[in-house]
Coordinates of C-alpha atoms in Angstrom, one line a residue:
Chain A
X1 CA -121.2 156.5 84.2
X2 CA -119.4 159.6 83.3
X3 CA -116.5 160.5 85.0
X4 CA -117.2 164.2 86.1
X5 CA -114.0 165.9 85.3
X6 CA -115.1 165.0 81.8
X7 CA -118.4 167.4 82.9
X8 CA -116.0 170.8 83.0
X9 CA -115.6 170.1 79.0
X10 CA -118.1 172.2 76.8
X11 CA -119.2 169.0 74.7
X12 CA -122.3 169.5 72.5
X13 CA -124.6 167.1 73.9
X14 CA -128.4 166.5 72.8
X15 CA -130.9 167.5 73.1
X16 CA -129.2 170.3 71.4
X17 CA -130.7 173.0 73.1
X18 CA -132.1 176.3 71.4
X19 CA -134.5 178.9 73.1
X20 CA -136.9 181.4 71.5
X21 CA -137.1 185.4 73.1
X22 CA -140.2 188.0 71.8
X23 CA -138.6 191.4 69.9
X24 CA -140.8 193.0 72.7
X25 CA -137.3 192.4 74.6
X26 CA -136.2 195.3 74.3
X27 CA -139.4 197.5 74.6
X28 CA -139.0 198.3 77.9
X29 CA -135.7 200.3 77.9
X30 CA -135.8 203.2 76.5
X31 CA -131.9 203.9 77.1
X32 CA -130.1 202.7 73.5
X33 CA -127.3 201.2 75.3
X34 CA -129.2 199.4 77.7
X35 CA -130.8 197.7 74.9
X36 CA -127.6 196.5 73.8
X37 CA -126.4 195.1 76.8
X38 CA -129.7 193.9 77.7
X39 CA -129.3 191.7 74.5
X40 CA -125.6 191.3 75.5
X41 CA -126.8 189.4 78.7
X42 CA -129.2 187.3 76.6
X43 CA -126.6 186.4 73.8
X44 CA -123.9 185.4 77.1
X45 CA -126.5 183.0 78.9
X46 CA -126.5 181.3 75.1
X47 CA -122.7 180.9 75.1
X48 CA -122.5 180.2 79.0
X49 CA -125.1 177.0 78.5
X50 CA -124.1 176.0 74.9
X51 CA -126.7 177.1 72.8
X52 CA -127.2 176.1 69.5
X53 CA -129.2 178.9 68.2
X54 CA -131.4 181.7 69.3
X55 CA -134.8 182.4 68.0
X56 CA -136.5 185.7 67.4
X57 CA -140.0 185.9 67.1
X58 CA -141.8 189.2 66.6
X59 CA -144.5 190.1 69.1
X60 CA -144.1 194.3 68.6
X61 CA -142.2 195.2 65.6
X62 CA -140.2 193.8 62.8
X63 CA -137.7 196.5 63.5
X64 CA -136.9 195.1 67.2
X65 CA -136.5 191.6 65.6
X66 CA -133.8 192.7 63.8
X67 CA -132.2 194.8 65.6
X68 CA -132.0 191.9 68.3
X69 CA -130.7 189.6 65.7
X70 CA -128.1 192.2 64.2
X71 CA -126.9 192.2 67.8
X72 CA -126.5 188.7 68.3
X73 CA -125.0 187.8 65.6
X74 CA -122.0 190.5 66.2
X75 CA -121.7 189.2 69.6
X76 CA -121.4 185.9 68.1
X77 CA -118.8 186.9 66.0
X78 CA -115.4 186.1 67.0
X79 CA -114.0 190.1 67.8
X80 CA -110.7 189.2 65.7
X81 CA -112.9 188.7 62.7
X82 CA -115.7 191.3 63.4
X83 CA -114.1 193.9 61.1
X84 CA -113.6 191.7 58.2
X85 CA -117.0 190.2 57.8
X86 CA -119.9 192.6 59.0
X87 CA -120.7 194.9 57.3
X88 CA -121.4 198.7 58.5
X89 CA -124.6 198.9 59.7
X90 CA -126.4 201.6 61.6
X91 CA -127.5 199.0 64.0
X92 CA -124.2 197.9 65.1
X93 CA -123.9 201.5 66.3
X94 CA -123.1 200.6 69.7
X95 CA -122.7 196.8 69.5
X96 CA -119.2 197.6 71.4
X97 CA -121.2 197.5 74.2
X98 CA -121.6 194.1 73.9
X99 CA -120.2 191.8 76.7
X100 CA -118.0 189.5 75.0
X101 CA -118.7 185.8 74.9
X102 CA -115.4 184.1 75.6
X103 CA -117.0 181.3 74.2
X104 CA -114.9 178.0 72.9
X105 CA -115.0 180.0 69.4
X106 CA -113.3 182.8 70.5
X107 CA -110.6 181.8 73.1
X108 CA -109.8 178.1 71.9
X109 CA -106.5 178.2 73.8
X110 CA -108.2 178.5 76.8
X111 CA -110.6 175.1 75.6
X112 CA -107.4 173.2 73.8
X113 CA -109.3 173.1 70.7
X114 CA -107.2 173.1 67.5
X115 CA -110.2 174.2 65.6
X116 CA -110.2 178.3 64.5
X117 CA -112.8 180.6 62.9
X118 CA -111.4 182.3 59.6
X119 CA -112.2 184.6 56.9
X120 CA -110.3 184.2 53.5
X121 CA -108.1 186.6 52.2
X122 CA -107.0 185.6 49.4
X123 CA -107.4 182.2 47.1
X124 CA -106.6 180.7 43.4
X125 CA -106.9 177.4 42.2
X126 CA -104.8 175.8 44.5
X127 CA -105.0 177.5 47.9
X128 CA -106.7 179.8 49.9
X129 CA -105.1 181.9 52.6
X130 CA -107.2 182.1 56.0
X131 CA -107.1 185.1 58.5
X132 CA -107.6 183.5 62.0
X133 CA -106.8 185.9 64.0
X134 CA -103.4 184.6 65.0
X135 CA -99.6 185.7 63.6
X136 CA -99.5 183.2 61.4
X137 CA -102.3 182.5 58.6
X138 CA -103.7 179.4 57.5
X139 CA -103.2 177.5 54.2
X140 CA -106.0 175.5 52.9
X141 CA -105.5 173.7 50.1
X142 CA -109.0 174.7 48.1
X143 CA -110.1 177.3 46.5
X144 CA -112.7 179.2 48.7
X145 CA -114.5 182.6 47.9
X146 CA -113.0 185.5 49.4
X147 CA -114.6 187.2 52.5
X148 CA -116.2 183.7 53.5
X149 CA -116.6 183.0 56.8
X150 CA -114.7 179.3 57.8
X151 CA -113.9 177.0 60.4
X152 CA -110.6 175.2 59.8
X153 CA -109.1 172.0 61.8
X154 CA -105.3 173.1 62.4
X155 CA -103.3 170.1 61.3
X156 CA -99.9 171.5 61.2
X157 CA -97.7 174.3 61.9
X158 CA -95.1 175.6 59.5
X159 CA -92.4 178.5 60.2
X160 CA -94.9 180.9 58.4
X161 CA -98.1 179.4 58.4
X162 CA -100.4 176.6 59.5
X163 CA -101.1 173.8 57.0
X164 CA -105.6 173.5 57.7
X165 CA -108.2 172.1 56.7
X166 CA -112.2 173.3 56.4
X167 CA -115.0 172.0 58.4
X168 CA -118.5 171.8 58.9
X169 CA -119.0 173.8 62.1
X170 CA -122.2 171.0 62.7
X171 CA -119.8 167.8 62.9
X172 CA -117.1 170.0 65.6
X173 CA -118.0 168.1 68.8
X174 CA -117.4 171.1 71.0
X175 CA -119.7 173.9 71.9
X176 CA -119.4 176.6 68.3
X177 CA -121.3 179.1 69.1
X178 CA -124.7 180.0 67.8
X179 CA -126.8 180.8 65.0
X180 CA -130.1 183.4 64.9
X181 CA -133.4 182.9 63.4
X182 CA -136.2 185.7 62.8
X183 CA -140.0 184.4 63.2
X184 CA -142.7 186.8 61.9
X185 CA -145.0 185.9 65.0
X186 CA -145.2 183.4 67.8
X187 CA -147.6 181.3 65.1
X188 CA -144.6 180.9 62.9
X189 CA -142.3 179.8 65.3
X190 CA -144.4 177.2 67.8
X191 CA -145.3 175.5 64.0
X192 CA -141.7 175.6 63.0
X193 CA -140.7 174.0 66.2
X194 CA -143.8 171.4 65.9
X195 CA -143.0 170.3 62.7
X196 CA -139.3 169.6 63.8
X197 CA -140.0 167.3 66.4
X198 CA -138.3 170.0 69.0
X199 CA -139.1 169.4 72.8
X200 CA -140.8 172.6 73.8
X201 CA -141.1 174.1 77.2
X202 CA -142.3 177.5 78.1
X203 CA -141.2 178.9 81.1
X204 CA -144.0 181.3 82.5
X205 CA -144.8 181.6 86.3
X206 CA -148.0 180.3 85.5
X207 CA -147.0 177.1 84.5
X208 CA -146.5 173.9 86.4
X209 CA -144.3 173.4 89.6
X210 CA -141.0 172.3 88.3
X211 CA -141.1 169.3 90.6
X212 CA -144.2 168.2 88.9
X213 CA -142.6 168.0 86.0
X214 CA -139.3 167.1 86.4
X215 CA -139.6 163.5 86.0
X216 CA -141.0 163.3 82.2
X217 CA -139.0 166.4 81.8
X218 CA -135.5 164.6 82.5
X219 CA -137.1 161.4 80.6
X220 CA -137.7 163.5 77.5
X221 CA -134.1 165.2 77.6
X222 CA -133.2 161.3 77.1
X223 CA -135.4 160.9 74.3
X224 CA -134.9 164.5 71.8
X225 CA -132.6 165.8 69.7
X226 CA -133.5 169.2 70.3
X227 CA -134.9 171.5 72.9
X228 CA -136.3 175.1 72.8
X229 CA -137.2 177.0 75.7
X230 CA -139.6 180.0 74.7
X231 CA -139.5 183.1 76.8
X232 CA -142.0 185.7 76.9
X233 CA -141.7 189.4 77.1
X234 CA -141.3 192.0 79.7
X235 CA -145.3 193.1 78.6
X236 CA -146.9 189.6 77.8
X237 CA -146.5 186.1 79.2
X238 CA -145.9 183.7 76.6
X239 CA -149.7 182.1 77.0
X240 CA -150.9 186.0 76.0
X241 CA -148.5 186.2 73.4
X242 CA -149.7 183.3 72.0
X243 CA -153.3 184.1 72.4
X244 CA -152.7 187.2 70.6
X245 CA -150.7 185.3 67.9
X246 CA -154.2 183.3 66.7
X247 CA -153.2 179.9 68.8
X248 CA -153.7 177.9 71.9
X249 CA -150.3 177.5 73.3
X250 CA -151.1 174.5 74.8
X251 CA -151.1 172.9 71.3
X252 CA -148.3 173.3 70.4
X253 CA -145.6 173.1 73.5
X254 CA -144.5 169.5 76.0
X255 CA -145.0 171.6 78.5
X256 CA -145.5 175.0 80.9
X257 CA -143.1 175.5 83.0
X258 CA -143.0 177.4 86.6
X259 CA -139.0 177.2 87.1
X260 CA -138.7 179.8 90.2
X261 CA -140.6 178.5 93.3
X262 CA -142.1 180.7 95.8
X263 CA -140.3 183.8 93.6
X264 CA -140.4 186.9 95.5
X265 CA -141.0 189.3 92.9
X266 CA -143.7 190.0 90.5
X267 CA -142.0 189.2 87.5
X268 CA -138.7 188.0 86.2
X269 CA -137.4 189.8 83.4
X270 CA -136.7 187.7 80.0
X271 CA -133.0 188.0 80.4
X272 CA -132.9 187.3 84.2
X273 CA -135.4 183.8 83.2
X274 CA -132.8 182.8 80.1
X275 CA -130.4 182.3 82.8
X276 CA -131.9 180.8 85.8
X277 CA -134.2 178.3 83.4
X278 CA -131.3 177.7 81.2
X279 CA -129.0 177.0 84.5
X280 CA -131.8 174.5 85.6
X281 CA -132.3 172.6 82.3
X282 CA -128.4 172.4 82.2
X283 CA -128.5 171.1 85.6
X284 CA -131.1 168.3 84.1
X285 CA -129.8 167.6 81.1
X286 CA -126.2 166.8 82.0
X287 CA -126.9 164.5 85.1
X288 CA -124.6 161.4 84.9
X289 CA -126.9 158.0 84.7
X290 CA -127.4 157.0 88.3
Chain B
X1 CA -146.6 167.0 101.2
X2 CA -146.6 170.3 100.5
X3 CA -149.4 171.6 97.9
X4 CA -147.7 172.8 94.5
X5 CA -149.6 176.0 94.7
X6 CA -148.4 176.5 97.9
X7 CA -145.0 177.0 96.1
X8 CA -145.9 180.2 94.4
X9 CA -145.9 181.9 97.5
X10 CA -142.6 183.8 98.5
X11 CA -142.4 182.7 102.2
X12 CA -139.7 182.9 104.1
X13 CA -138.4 179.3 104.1
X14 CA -135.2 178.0 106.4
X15 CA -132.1 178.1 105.5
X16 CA -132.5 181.7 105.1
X17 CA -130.8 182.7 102.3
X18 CA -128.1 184.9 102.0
X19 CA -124.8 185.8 100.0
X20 CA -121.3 187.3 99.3
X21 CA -120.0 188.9 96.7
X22 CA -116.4 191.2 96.6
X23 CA -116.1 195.0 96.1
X24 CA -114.4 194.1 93.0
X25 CA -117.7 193.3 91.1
X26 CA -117.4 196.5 89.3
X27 CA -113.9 196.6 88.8
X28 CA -113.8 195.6 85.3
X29 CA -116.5 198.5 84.4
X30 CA -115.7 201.8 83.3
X31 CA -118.9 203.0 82.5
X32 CA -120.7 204.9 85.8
X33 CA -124.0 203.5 84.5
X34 CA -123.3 200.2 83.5
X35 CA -122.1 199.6 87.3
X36 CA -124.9 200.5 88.3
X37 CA -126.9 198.1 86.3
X38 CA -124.2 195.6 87.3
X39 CA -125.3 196.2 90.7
X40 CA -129.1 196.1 90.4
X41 CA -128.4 192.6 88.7
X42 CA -127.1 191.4 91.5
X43 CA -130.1 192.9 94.1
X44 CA -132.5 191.7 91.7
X45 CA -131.4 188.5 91.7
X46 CA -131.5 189.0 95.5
X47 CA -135.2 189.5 95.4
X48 CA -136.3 186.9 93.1
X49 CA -134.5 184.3 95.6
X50 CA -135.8 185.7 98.6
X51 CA -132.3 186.6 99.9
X52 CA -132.3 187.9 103.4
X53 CA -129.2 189.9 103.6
X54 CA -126.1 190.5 101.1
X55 CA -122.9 191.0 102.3
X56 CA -120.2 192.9 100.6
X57 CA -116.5 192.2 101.0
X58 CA -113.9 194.3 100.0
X59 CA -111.4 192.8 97.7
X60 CA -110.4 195.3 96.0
X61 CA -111.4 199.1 97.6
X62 CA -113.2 200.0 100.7
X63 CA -114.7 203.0 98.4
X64 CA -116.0 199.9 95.8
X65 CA -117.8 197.8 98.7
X66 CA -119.6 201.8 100.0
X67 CA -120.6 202.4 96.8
X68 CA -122.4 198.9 95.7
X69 CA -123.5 199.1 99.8
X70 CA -125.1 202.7 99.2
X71 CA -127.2 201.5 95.5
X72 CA -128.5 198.2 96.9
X73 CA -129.6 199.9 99.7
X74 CA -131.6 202.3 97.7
X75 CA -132.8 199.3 95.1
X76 CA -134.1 198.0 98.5
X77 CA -136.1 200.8 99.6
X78 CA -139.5 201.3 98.2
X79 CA -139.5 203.7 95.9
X80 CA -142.2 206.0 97.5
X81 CA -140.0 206.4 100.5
X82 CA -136.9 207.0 98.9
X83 CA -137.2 210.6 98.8
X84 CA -138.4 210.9 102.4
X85 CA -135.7 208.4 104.0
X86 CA -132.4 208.7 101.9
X87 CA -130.0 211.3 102.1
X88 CA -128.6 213.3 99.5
X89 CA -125.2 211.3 98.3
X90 CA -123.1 212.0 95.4
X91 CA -122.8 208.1 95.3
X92 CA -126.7 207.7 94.3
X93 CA -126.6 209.9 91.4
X94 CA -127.5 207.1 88.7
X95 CA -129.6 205.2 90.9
X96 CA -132.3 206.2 88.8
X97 CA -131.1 203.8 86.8
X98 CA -131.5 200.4 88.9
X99 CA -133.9 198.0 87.9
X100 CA -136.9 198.2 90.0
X101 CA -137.4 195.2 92.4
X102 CA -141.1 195.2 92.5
X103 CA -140.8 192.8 95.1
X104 CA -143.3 191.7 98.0
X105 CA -142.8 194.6 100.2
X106 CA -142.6 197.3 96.9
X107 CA -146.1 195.8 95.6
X108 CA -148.1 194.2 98.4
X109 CA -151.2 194.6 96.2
X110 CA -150.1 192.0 94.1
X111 CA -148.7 190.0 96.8
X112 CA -152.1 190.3 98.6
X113 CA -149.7 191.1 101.8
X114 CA -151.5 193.9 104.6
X115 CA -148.2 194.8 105.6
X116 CA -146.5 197.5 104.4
X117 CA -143.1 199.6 104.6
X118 CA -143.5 203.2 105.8
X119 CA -141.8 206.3 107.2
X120 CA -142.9 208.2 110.6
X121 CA -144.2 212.2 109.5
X122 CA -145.7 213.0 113.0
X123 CA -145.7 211.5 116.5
X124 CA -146.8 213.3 120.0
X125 CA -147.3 211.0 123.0
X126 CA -150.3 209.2 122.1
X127 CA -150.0 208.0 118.5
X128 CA -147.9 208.6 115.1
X129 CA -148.7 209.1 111.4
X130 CA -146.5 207.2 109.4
X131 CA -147.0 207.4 105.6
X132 CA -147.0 203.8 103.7
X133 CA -147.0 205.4 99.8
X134 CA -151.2 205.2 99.5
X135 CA -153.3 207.6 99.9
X136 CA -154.1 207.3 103.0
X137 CA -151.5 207.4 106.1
X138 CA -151.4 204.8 109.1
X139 CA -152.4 206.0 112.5
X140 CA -150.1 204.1 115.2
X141 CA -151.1 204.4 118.7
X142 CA -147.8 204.8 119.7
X143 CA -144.6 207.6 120.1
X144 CA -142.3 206.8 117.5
X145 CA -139.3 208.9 116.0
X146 CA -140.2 210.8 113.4
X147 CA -138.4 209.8 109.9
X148 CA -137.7 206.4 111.2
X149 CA -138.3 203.6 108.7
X150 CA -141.0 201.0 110.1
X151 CA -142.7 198.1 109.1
X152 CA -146.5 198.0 109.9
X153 CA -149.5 195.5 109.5
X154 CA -153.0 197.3 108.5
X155 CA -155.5 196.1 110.9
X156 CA -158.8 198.7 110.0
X157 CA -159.9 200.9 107.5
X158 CA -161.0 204.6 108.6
X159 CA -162.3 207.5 106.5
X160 CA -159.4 209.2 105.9
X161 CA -156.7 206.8 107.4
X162 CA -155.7 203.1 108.3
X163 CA -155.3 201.9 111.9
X164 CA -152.1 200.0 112.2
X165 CA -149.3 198.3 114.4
X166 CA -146.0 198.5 114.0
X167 CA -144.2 194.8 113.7
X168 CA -140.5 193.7 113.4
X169 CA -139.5 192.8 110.2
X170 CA -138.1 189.5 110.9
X171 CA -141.3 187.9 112.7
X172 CA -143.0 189.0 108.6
X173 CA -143.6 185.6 107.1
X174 CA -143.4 186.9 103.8
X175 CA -139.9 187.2 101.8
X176 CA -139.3 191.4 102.7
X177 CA -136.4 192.8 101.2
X178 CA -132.8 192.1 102.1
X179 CA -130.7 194.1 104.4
X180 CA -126.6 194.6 103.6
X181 CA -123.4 194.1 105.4
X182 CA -120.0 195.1 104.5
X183 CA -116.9 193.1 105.3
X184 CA -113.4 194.5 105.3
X185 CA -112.0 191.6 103.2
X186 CA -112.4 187.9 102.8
X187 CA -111.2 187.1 106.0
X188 CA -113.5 188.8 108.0
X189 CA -116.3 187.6 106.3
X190 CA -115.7 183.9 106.4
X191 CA -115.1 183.8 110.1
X192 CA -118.0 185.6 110.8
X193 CA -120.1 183.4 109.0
X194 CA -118.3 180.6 110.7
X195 CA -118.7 182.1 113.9
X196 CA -122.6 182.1 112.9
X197 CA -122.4 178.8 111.9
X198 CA -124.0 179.5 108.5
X199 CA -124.1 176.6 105.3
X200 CA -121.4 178.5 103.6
X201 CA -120.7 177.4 100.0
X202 CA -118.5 178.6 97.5
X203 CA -119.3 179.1 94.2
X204 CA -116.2 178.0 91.4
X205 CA -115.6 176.6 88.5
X206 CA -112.7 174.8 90.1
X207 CA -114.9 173.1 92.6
X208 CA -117.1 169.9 92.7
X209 CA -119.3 169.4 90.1
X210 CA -123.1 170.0 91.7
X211 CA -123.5 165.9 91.4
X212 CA -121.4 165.2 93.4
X213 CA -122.4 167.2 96.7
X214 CA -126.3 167.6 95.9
X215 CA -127.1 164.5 98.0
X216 CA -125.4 165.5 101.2
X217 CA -126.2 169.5 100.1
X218 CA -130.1 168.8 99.8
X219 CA -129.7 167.3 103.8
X220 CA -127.8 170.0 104.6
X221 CA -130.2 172.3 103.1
X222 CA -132.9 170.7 105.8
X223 CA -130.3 171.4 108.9
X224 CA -129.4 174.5 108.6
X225 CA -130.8 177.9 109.5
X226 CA -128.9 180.1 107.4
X227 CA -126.9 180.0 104.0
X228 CA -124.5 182.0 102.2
X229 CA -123.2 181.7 98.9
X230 CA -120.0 183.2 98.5
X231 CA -118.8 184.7 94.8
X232 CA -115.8 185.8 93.4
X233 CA -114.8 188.3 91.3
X234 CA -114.0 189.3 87.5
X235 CA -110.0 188.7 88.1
X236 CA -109.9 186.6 91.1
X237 CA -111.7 183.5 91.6
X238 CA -113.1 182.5 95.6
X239 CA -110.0 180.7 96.0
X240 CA -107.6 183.3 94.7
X241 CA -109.1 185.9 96.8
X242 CA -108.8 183.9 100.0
X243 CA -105.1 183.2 99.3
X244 CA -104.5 186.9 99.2
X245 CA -106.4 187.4 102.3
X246 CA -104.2 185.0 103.7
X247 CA -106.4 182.1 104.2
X248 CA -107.0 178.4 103.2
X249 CA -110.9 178.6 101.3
X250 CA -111.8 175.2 102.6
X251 CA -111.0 175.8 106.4
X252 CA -114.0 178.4 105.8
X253 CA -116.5 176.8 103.8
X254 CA -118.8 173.5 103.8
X255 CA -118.6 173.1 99.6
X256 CA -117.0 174.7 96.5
X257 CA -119.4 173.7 93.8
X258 CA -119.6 174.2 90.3
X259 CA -123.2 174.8 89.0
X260 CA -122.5 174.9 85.5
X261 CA -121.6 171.3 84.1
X262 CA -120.0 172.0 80.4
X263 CA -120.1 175.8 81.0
X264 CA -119.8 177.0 77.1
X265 CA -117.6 180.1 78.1
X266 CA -114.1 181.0 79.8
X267 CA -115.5 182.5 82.6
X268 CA -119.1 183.3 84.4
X269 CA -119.5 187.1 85.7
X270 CA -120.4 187.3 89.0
X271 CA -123.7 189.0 88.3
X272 CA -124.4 186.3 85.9
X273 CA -123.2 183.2 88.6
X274 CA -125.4 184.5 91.0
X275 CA -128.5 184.0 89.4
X276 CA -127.6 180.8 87.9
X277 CA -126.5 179.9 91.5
X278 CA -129.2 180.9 93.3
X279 CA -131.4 179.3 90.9
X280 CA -130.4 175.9 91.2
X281 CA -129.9 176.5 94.9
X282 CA -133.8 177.5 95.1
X283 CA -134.5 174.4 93.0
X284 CA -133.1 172.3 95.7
X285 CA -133.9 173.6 98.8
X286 CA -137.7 174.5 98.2
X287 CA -138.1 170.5 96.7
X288 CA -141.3 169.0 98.8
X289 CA -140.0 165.9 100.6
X290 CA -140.6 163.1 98.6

């Protein structure tokens, strides 16, 4: 049984959970900035439901696929380091539109984690010098390539520095953000995902009932490592999408998923379903053993 | 048992759903047209839950809770009456910009709904012509006002027009639009929907985890007529807000529940709680008895 005050800490738990969104995202707004915060809102319902990466498949353009991705991955960023690792790219244009994520990463006072995201500044044979975005620097004692991105473990704290030392951002057992991935089609994607042994539901209205489902469903969230939701787009459904991709989506996903009983619109935009199927799954997923 | 497919229709199903959010939504925007999009977030998420009625309370500014009052008003409106039915109002210059709703009584085509939202044009003694955005108007045998907003059902098709009756929009079995209130603070609000004696919950991280309650919330969701979800804002939490009001939040309200166990981020934005809230909310009350 787990005690639920330990259920308000941002613990990666598995399934790790990923989710998949068509470039046709954006290809209804025809307002630049709407673009960006319509990506803004998909890059938040990552960080607000601990997603381990975001997937980017292209149903329209190669273009739209990495603009999304270019966008996401700023977000992403931790803002204190934004300026020392990105470059300048016309993309980023109006990425300060972005909502911030406030994500463990980027306000780890407000998690208690000790752990930071750096960049190094400087290094020799002995030490490296890590910016992470506090008064005081961090001392590693390694040599590191300058410009690299880093996670450090805080283990001490000197009048002028911290004394730290690097991890791997997989083995940090709280929620780190995530990491982007560009498909070239749907095909591409649903064959990576098969060939991983991911758990993949599709959340289209014309799926099954959620109550139908939700018994094998919570079952399987036992049983995986990892989970990807794919979305369609504000055109297709994924089953089109698909269709249009070469493939029977039934081949290749657990299951199709109607997450919105009697829903009293037409449709649901991608960025609205990211965070009402997210918010469900969540809901699933993290339910104590009875 | 009720049929799955029976679950892809947006009835109206009891408790009627409803909800409250502060005037100090937009507060944290600076951008005119990003608070509009903030607000047709929220009536959008409105529509895809089949909520009833939103109420606004002001927090913050009296000129806040008008001006998110005047746009969802005008998201709610079909767009072919807007013209004929909304006054001119400095407040509604971006309201271009608000996600369409295309909800059951925007699109009744799609809904396969005979019902439709319409304004009067002419009326003498013995009948009115109201026009209902097709091509053809209605002919009601009755005096009406002419410019009023009413709700009629199609009974026969003519030539050149449809014979119809007017109806009241709450005897419509079908989800149809949400109306809007506004509250002059917290206060106000809660005892009225005491006074009512709505399911009131309150949506914060600080409250019970969703386990916890779901078991007495899902019987409570079979008892009660009428439900409102109550939000905070981007500084002040439900609790906050009430204490500056000058009441104690849990003389008002049945539950505080947190929906998002292991939320990945600082803080959830209203725009983005209510969707994630309503969501699970949905999930639970529309569940077939087992």
């Amino acid at each position: 049984m787990i005690a639920m005050d330990d259920l308000t800490k941002p613990w990666r738990t598995f399934p790790l959970t990923t989710f998949s969104i068509p470039s046709s995202l954006i290809s209804d707004v025809f307002d630049d900035r709407e673009k960006v915060r319509k990506i803004g809102y998909v890059g938040r319902a990552a960080a607000i439901f601990r997603v381990e990466e975001i997937m980017i498949y292209a149903d329209d353009s190669k273009d739209n696929a990495e603009y999304i991705n270019s966008l996401l991955q700023y977000q992403e960023t931790p803002p204190y380091l934004r300026k020392k690792i990105i470059k300048i790219d016309p993309k980023l244009r109006l990425a300060g539109l972005l909502q911030p994520l406030k994500s463990v990463h980027h306000v780890p006072e407000s998690f208690g984690a000790n752990i930071r995201e750096g960049v190094v500044i400087s290094s020799n044979d002995i030490k490296s010098v890590v910016d992470v975005g506090m008064k005081k620097h961090v001392i590693v004692y390694k040599h590191l390539p300058i410009g690299k991105r880093i996670t450090v473990v805080l283990k001490k704290e000197l009048d002028n520095s911290y004394i730290g030392i690097p991890i791997d951002r997989n083995s940090i057992d709280i929620y780190w953000g995530f990491t982007t991935k560009i498909f070239k089609d749907m095909k591409e994607l649903l064959q990576f995902l098969k060939s991983c042994g991911y758990l993949v539901i599709c959340a289209s209205k014309k799926g099954e009932m959620i109550y139908e489902v939700e018994n094998i469903l919570s079952k399987e969230l036992k049983m995986y490592n990892k989970l990807n939701v794919v979305f369609g787009g504000p055109k297709l459904d994924v089953d089109e999408i698909a269709q249009k991709s070469g493939i029977n989506i039934n081949d290749y996903c657990n299951h199709i998923v109607n997450f919105v009983p009697r829903q009293g619109v037409e449709s649901i935009r991608t960025e609205e379903a990211v965070l009402i199927v997210l918010a469900i799954l969540n809901y699933l997923k993290e339910r104590p053993k009875a």
